[in-house]
Coordinates of C-alpha atoms in Angstrom, one line a residue:
X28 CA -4.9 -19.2 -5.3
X29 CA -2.2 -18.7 -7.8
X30 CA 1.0 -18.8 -5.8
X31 CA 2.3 -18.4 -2.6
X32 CA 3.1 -15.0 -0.6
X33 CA 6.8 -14.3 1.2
X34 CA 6.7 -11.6 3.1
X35 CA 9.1 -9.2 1.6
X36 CA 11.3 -7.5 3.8
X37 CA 14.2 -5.0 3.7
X38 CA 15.8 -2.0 5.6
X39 CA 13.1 1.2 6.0
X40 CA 14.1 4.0 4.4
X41 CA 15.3 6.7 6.8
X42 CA 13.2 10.1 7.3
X43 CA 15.4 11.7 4.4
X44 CA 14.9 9.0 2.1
X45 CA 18.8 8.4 2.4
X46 CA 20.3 4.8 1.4
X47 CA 17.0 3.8 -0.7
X48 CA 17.1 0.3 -1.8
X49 CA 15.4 -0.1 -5.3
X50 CA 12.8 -2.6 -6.7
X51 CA 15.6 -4.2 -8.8
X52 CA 17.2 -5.3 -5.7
X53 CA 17.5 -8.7 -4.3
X54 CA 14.8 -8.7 -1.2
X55 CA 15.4 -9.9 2.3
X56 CA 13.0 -12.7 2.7
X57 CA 12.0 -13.6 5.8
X58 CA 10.2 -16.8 7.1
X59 CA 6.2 -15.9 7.8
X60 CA 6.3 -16.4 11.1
X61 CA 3.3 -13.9 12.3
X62 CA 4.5 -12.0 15.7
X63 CA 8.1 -11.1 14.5
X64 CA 7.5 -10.1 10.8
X65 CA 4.3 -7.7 12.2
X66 CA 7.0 -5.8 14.9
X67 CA 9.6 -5.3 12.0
X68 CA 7.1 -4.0 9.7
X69 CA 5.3 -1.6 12.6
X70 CA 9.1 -0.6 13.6
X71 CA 9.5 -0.1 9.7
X72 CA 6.3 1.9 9.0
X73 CA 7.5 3.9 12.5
X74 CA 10.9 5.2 10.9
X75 CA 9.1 5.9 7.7
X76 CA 7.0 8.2 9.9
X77 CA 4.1 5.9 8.0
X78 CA 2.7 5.6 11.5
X79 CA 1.5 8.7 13.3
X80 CA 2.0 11.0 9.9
X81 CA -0.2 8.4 7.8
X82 CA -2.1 6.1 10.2
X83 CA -2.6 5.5 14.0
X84 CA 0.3 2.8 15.9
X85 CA -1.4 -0.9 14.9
X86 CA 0.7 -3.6 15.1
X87 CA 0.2 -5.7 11.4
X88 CA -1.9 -8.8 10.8
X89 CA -1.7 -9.0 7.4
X90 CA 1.2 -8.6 5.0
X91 CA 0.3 -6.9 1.7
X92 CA 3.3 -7.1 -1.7
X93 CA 2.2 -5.0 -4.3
X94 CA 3.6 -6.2 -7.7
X95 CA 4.7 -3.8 -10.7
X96 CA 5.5 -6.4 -13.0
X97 CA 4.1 -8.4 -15.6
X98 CA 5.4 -11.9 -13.6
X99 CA 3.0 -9.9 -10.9
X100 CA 4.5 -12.1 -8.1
X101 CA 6.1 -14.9 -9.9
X102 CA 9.6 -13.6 -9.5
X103 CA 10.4 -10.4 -6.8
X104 CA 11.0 -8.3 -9.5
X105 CA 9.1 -4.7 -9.1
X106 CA 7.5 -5.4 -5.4
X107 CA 7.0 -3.2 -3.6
X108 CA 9.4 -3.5 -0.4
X109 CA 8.7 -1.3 2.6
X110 CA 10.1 2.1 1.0
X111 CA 12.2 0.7 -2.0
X112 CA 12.4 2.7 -5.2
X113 CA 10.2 3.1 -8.1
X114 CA 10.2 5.0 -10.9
X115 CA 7.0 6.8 -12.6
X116 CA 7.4 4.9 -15.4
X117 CA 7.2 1.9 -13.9
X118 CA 4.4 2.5 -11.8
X119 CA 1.6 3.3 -14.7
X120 CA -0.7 -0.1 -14.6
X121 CA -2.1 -1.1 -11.8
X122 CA -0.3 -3.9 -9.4
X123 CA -1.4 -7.1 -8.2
X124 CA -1.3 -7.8 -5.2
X125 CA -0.6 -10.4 -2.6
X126 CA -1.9 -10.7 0.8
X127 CA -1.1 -13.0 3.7
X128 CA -2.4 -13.2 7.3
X129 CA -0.8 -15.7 9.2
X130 CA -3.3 -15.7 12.4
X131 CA -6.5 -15.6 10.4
X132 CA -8.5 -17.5 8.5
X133 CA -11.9 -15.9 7.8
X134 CA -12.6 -12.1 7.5
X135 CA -15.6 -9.8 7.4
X136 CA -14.0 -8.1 4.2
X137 CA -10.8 -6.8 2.6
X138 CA -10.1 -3.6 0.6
X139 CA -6.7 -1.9 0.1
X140 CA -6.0 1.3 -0.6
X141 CA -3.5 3.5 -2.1
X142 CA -2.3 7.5 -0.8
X143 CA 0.4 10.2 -0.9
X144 CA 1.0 11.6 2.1
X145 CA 3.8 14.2 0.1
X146 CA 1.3 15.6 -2.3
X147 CA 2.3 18.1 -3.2
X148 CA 5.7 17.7 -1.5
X149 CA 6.7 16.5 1.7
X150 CA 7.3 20.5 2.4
X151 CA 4.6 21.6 0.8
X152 CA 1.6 18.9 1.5
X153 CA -1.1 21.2 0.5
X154 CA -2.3 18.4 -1.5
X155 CA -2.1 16.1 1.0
X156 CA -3.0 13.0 1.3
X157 CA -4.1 12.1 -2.2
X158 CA -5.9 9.1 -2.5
X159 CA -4.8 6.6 -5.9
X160 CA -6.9 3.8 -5.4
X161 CA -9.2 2.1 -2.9
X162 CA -9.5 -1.7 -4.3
X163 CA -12.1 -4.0 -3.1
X164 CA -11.3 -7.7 -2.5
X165 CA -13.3 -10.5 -2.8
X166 CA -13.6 -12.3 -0.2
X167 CA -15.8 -15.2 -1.2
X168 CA -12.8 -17.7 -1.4
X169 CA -12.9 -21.3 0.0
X170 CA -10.6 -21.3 2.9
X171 CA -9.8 -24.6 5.0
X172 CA -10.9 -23.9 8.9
X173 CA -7.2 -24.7 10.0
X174 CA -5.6 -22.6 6.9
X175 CA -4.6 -19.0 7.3
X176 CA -5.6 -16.7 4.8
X177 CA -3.8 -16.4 1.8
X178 CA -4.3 -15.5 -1.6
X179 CA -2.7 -13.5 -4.0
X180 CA -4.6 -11.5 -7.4
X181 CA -2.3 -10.8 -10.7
X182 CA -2.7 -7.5 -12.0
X183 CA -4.3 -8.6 -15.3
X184 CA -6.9 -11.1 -12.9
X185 CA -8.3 -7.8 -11.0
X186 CA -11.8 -7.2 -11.2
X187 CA -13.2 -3.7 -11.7
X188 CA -14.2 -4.1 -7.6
X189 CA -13.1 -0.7 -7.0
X190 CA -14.4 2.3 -5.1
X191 CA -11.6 4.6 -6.6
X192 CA -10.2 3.9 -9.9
X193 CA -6.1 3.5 -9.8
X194 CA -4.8 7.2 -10.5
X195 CA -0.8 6.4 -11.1
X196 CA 1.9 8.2 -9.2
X197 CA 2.7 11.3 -10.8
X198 CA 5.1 13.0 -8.3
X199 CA 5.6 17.2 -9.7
X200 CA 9.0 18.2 -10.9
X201 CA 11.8 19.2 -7.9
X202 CA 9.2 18.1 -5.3
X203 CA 11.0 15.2 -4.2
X204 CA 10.6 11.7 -3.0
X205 CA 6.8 10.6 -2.5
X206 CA 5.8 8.0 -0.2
X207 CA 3.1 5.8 -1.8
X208 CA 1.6 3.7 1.5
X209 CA -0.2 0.5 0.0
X210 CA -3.0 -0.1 3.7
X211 CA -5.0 -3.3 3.9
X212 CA -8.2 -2.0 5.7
X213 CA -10.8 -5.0 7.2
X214 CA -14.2 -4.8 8.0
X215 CA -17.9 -4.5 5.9
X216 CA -16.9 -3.3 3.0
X217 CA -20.3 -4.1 1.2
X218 CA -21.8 -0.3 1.8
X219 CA -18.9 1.3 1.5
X220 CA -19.1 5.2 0.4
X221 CA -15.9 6.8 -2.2
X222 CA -14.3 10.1 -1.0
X223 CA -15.8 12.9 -2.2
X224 CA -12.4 14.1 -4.3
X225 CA -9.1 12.3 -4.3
X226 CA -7.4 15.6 -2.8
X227 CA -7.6 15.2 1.2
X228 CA -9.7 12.3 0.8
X229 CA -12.4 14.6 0.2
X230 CA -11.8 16.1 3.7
X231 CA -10.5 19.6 2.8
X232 CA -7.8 19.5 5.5
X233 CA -4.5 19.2 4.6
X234 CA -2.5 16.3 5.9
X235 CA -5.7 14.3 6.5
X236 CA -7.1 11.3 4.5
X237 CA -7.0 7.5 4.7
X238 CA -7.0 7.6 8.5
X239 CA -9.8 9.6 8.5
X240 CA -11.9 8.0 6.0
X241 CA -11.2 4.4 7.6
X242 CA -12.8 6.0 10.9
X243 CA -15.9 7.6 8.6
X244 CA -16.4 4.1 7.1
X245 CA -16.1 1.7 10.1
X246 CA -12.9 0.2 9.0
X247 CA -9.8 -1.4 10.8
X248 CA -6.0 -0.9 9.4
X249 CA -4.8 -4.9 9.6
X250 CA -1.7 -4.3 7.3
X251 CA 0.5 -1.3 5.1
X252 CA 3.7 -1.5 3.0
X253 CA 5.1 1.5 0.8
X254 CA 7.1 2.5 -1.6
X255 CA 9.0 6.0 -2.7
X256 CA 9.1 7.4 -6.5
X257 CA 10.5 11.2 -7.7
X258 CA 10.0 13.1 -10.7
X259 CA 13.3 12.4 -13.1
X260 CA 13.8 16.4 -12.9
X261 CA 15.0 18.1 -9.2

């Protein structure tokens, strides 16, 4: 392990992406105390219409930070922080990423993944949902019986265990604010079979994706966290 998850939490951003905080900001962080950090983060990914647009009601077992920064979780600078703002320029390299879950301490297998829900445009998703990245994590860490699991990978320590190489956030010109939703998925992940295309998750319906891929490959959403990024010209 190379240092310590905090759960980072801050204010959801609203429907209309009104009142964004931004990655810069100073985040809110809370003690990991299990039960009260998963109902903030569910009543989070609820405003965000994350739930029922993105993925089915689950109430969070595992916290996931993404990190767009070369400290890559030493420092909070660039997390990502339930709907704080990036810009595409910040988002090119891959993150590392941090995961915590406070009530377990073995699993049958990690991955997280990466989608747009607002490709092309929150108005428009023709696109929609694209998928960025599906990461597989090892899971063949020592953990202590009594010792929750907890473990955190730097951006320049990730393996090439991916099912989709990471395809940055490119959000079009005067389409908006994008909602990138980072979703910790558990279950076998040693047969696990890529989307056909990125666009629709392969599915050739619009609005449809990680949800139904997750169902397709046996999988169980344990965790999500998200952030929004526009094109510099609206």
């Amino acid at each position: 392990m190379w240092f310590s998850i905090a759960l980072i939490l801050t204010a959801a951003a609203s429907n209309a992406f009104a009142s964004l905080p931004t990655q810069d900001q100073t985040p809110l962080i809370q003690e990991n105390n299990g039960k009260g950090n998963a109902n903030a983060v569910r009543k989070a990914l609820t405003k965000a219409s994350i739930i029922t647009e993105v993925l089915d009601d689950f109430k969070p077992k595992c916290f996931i930070t993404a990190f767009y920064s070369k400290d890559s979780g030493k420092t909070h600078k660039g997390a990502v922080d339930l709907g704080n703002t990036f810009k595409p320029k910040e988002t090119k390299q891959r993150p590392g990423l941090s995961v915590y879950c406070p009530d377990t301490n073995s699993t049958s297998g990690l991955a997280v993944a990466l989608t747009d829900p607002d490709a092309k445009s929150r108005d428009d998703p023709k696109w929609s949902e694209f998928c960025h990245w599906i990461y597989i994590i090892a899971t063949n860490f020592h953990l202590s019986s009594q010792a929750p699991l907890e473990f955190s990978i730097p951006a320049s320590e990730l393996s090439h265990s991916y099912l989709v190489e990471y395809k940055p956030p490119g959000p079009p010109p005067k389409t908006g604010y994008h909602r990138y939703v980072f979703v910790v998925l558990e279950g076998d992940t040693t047969n696990l079979t890529a989307p056909e295309e990125r666009r629709h998750w392969g599915t050739g319906k619009v609005r449809h994706g990680v949800r139904d891929w997750v169902g397709q490959e046996g999988l169980r959403v344990v965790g999500a966290n998200w952030f929004v990024e526009e094109d510099e010209e609206q």
